[in-house]
Amino acid sequence: MASHRKPRQRPLLSGGTLRTAATLALAGAATATAFEGTSQADPQLTPAQVKAQVDQLYQEAETATEKYNGAKERADAAQKSLAGLREEAARKADRLNTARSALGSLAASQYRSGSLGTAVQLALADDPQDYLDRASFIARAGDRNAAEVASVRRQLDEVGQLRDKASGTLAELRARESELAGQKTLIEGKLDTAKQLLAKLTAEERARYEAQGAGPVGAAPGSGPAVAPPPPADGSRAARAVAFAHGALGKPYVWGATGPNAFDCSGLTQAAWGAAGVTLPRTTYTQINAGHRVARDQLAPGDLVFFYSGVSHVGLYVGNGQMIHAPHPGAPVRIAPIDSMPWAGASRPA
């Protein structure tokens, strides 16, 4: 007799399978949360961690700023060269057009006077001697004609070479402009990130950060505003450079700025020595080679002091272990100890 009992159904999930499914579900939920936004998973940064990250970003931004300054210097030189080449090409083109016009007039005149054969012209001449005199002049004119042709050809070559050179300079200028745009994007991105990090600090913490000098990584903790000796009174160029730096105290840092109302680090030192009648190159990594190197224990007011392995920051030594420098955005031109950043070297402009 057939059984009417229903066949026993296996459970959909065994105990082990249930545990596996639960694990997968939790992992999926965690993954989904991660995809919704990483900010929920970010650990809360301490003020010290924020400061360290901001300092690093400022240093990286300053390195990019010096590259920007170098690219801008090269772009400005290319722009000036291009303008000069174009002006020279225009002048030569004007002279070429004048020479072409004179050559055309001479050729037309000779064509008209040479339409008859020499023997026929001599036979028909009312005054054969006069004709011979004119023939001699025409021969000399022919020599002049050849010289004019050669001159026009030479000027054509010169104009062509100038235009080729201008085309190459224009290509260089476009490359420098592209480099500038890239460095600008990099700088602004790092500064924006630093601004977002600083927003995590309280107003009191931000004020303390700035009061400490907010030196790039390696700043001496608790190093507050410093007092530097007054500028030397000997009237030397170094004294004038130091006096200019003192006059810039409190002015804002703006990357790429060379004064008179704002500065970046190398813009300040360039402007200070410029006020003393000495022309310095634009960037930190070229300023360090201006003049001659100075040992740290031989520093004198006016010397340029450099920091970091990439020579990305510079200040002006003012005595007593202090410098005047433009630190970074948000920190105006100020006095700071030279031991607040990793030492790279010093130079004394000539």
Coordinates of C-alpha atoms in Angstrom, one line a residue, residues 65-296:
T65 CA 55.7 76.9 -6.3
E66 CA 59.4 77.1 -7.0
K67 CA 59.0 74.9 -10.1
Y68 CA 56.2 77.3 -11.1
N69 CA 58.5 80.2 -10.6
G70 CA 61.2 78.6 -12.7
A71 CA 58.7 77.8 -15.5
K72 CA 57.4 81.4 -15.4
E73 CA 60.9 82.8 -15.6
R74 CA 61.5 80.7 -18.7
A75 CA 58.1 81.6 -20.1
D76 CA 58.8 85.3 -19.6
A77 CA 62.2 84.9 -21.3
A78 CA 60.6 83.1 -24.2
Q79 CA 57.9 85.7 -24.6
K80 CA 60.5 88.5 -24.6
S81 CA 62.7 86.6 -27.1
L82 CA 59.7 85.9 -29.3
A83 CA 58.7 89.6 -29.3
G84 CA 62.3 90.6 -30.3
L85 CA 62.5 88.0 -33.1
R86 CA 59.2 89.2 -34.5
E87 CA 60.3 92.9 -34.4
E88 CA 63.6 92.0 -36.1
A89 CA 61.8 89.9 -38.7
A90 CA 59.4 92.8 -39.4
R91 CA 62.3 95.3 -39.8
K92 CA 64.2 92.9 -42.2
A93 CA 61.0 92.3 -44.1
D94 CA 60.6 96.1 -44.7
R95 CA 64.1 96.3 -45.9
L96 CA 63.6 93.3 -48.1
N97 CA 60.5 94.9 -49.7
T98 CA 62.4 98.1 -50.4
A99 CA 65.2 96.1 -52.0
R100 CA 62.8 94.2 -54.1
S101 CA 61.1 97.4 -55.3
A102 CA 64.5 98.9 -56.3
L103 CA 65.5 95.7 -58.0
G104 CA 62.3 95.6 -59.9
S105 CA 62.7 99.2 -61.1
L106 CA 66.3 98.6 -62.3
A107 CA 65.2 95.4 -64.1
A108 CA 62.4 97.2 -65.9
S109 CA 64.7 100.1 -66.9
Q110 CA 67.2 97.7 -68.3
Y111 CA 64.6 95.8 -70.2
R112 CA 63.3 98.9 -71.8
S113 CA 66.8 100.2 -72.8
G114 CA 67.9 96.8 -74.0
S115 CA 65.0 96.0 -76.3
L116 CA 67.3 96.6 -79.4
G117 CA 70.5 94.9 -80.2
T118 CA 73.7 96.6 -79.3
A119 CA 74.9 97.0 -82.9
V120 CA 71.6 98.4 -84.1
Q121 CA 71.5 100.9 -81.2
L122 CA 75.1 102.0 -82.0
A123 CA 74.2 102.4 -85.7
L124 CA 71.1 104.4 -85.0
A125 CA 72.6 106.6 -82.3
D126 CA 72.8 110.3 -83.1
D127 CA 76.0 110.4 -81.0
P128 CA 77.9 107.1 -81.0
Q129 CA 80.2 108.3 -78.2
D130 CA 77.2 109.1 -76.0
Y131 CA 75.9 105.6 -76.6
L132 CA 79.2 104.1 -75.7
D133 CA 79.2 106.1 -72.5
R134 CA 75.7 104.9 -71.7
A135 CA 76.6 101.3 -72.6
S136 CA 79.5 101.5 -70.0
F137 CA 77.0 102.8 -67.4
I138 CA 74.6 99.9 -68.2
A139 CA 77.4 97.4 -67.7
R140 CA 78.2 98.9 -64.4
A141 CA 74.5 98.8 -63.6
G142 CA 74.5 95.2 -64.5
D143 CA 77.1 94.6 -61.8
R144 CA 75.0 96.5 -59.4
N145 CA 72.0 94.5 -60.4
A146 CA 73.8 91.3 -59.6
A147 CA 74.7 92.7 -56.2
E148 CA 71.1 93.7 -55.6
V149 CA 69.9 90.2 -56.5
A150 CA 72.4 88.7 -54.1
S151 CA 71.4 91.1 -51.3
V152 CA 67.7 90.3 -51.8
R153 CA 68.4 86.5 -51.7
R154 CA 70.4 87.0 -48.5
Q155 CA 67.7 89.0 -46.9
L156 CA 65.1 86.4 -47.9
D157 CA 67.2 83.8 -46.1
E158 CA 67.6 86.0 -43.0
V159 CA 63.8 86.6 -42.7
G160 CA 63.1 82.9 -43.2
Q161 CA 65.6 82.0 -40.5
L162 CA 64.1 84.6 -38.1
R163 CA 60.6 83.2 -38.7
D164 CA 61.8 79.7 -38.1
K165 CA 63.5 80.7 -34.9
A166 CA 60.4 82.6 -33.8
S167 CA 58.3 79.5 -34.5
G168 CA 60.6 77.4 -32.3
T169 CA 60.5 80.0 -29.5
L170 CA 56.7 80.1 -29.7
A171 CA 56.6 76.3 -29.3
E172 CA 58.8 76.6 -26.2
L173 CA 56.5 79.3 -24.8
R174 CA 53.5 77.1 -25.3
A175 CA 55.3 74.3 -23.4
R176 CA 56.2 76.6 -20.6
E177 CA 52.6 77.8 -20.4
S178 CA 51.4 74.2 -20.2
E179 CA 53.9 73.5 -17.4
L180 CA 52.7 76.6 -15.5
A181 CA 49.1 75.4 -15.7
G182 CA 50.1 72.0 -14.4
Q183 CA 52.1 73.4 -11.5
K184 CA 49.3 75.9 -10.7
T185 CA 46.7 73.1 -10.5
L186 CA 49.1 71.1 -8.2
I187 CA 49.7 74.0 -5.9
E188 CA 46.1 74.9 -5.5
G189 CA 45.1 71.3 -4.9
K190 CA 47.6 71.0 -2.1
L191 CA 46.6 74.3 -0.5
D192 CA 42.9 73.4 -0.7
T193 CA 43.6 70.1 1.0
A194 CA 45.6 71.9 3.7
K195 CA 42.7 74.3 4.2
Q196 CA 40.2 71.4 4.6
L197 CA 42.5 69.8 7.2
L198 CA 42.9 73.1 9.1
A199 CA 39.1 73.4 9.3
K200 CA 39.2 70.3 11.5
L201 CA 41.0 72.3 14.2
T202 CA 39.3 74.6 16.6
A203 CA 39.8 78.3 16.3
E204 CA 42.1 78.2 19.3
E205 CA 44.2 75.3 17.8
R206 CA 44.4 77.1 14.5
A207 CA 45.6 80.3 16.2
R208 CA 48.2 78.3 18.2
Y209 CA 49.3 76.7 15.0
E210 CA 49.9 80.0 13.3
A211 CA 51.5 81.6 16.3
Q212 CA 54.1 78.8 16.5
G213 CA 55.2 79.8 13.0
A214 CA 53.6 76.7 11.5
G215 CA 56.9 75.9 10.1
P216 CA 57.0 73.2 7.5
V217 CA 57.7 69.8 8.8
G218 CA 60.5 69.9 11.4
A219 CA 59.5 73.2 13.1
A220 CA 60.7 73.5 16.6
P221 CA 57.7 72.9 18.9
G222 CA 56.5 75.9 20.8
S223 CA 58.8 78.3 18.8
G224 CA 56.8 81.6 19.1
P225 CA 57.5 85.0 17.5
A226 CA 61.1 85.8 17.6
V227 CA 62.9 89.1 17.9
A228 CA 65.8 89.8 15.5
P229 CA 68.5 92.5 15.9
P230 CA 68.0 95.7 13.9
P231 CA 69.5 95.9 10.4
P232 CA 73.2 96.7 10.3
A233 CA 73.9 100.5 10.0
D234 CA 77.0 100.2 7.8
G235 CA 75.1 101.1 4.5
S236 CA 76.4 97.9 2.8
R237 CA 74.3 96.1 0.3
A238 CA 73.7 93.3 2.8
A239 CA 72.4 96.0 5.3
R240 CA 70.0 97.4 2.7
A241 CA 68.7 93.9 1.9
V242 CA 68.1 93.2 5.6
A243 CA 66.4 96.6 6.0
F244 CA 64.1 95.8 3.1
A245 CA 63.2 92.4 4.7
H246 CA 62.4 94.2 8.0
G247 CA 60.1 96.5 6.1
A248 CA 58.3 93.5 4.6
L249 CA 57.4 92.0 8.0
G250 CA 53.7 91.3 8.2
K251 CA 53.0 91.3 4.5
P252 CA 51.1 88.3 3.3
Y253 CA 52.5 85.2 1.6
V254 CA 51.2 84.7 -1.9
W255 CA 52.7 82.0 -4.0
G256 CA 54.4 83.3 -7.1
A257 CA 54.5 86.9 -5.7
T258 CA 57.6 89.1 -5.7
G259 CA 56.2 92.2 -4.0
P260 CA 55.8 94.9 -3.2
N261 CA 52.6 94.0 -1.3
A262 CA 53.0 90.2 -1.1
F263 CA 55.8 87.6 -1.4
D264 CA 56.6 84.0 -1.6
C265 CA 59.9 82.8 0.0
S266 CA 62.2 83.3 -3.0
G267 CA 60.3 86.4 -4.1
L268 CA 61.1 88.0 -0.8
T269 CA 64.8 87.3 -1.0
Q270 CA 65.0 88.4 -4.6
A271 CA 63.2 91.7 -3.8
A272 CA 65.3 92.3 -0.7
W273 CA 68.6 92.0 -2.6
G274 CA 67.1 93.8 -5.6
A275 CA 66.5 96.8 -3.3
A276 CA 70.3 96.6 -2.6
G277 CA 71.1 96.7 -6.3
V278 CA 71.8 93.0 -6.7
T279 CA 69.9 90.9 -9.2
L280 CA 69.2 87.4 -7.9
P281 CA 67.6 84.6 -10.0
R282 CA 64.0 83.8 -9.2
T283 CA 64.0 80.3 -7.6
T284 CA 65.4 78.8 -4.5
Y285 CA 67.4 76.2 -6.4
T286 CA 69.1 78.9 -8.5
Q287 CA 69.5 81.4 -5.7
I288 CA 71.6 79.0 -3.7
N289 CA 74.2 79.2 -6.4
A290 CA 74.2 83.0 -6.5
G291 CA 77.4 84.5 -4.9
H292 CA 79.4 82.0 -2.9
R293 CA 78.5 79.3 -0.3
V294 CA 78.8 80.1 3.4
A295 CA 79.2 77.7 6.3
R296 CA 76.5 77.8 8.9

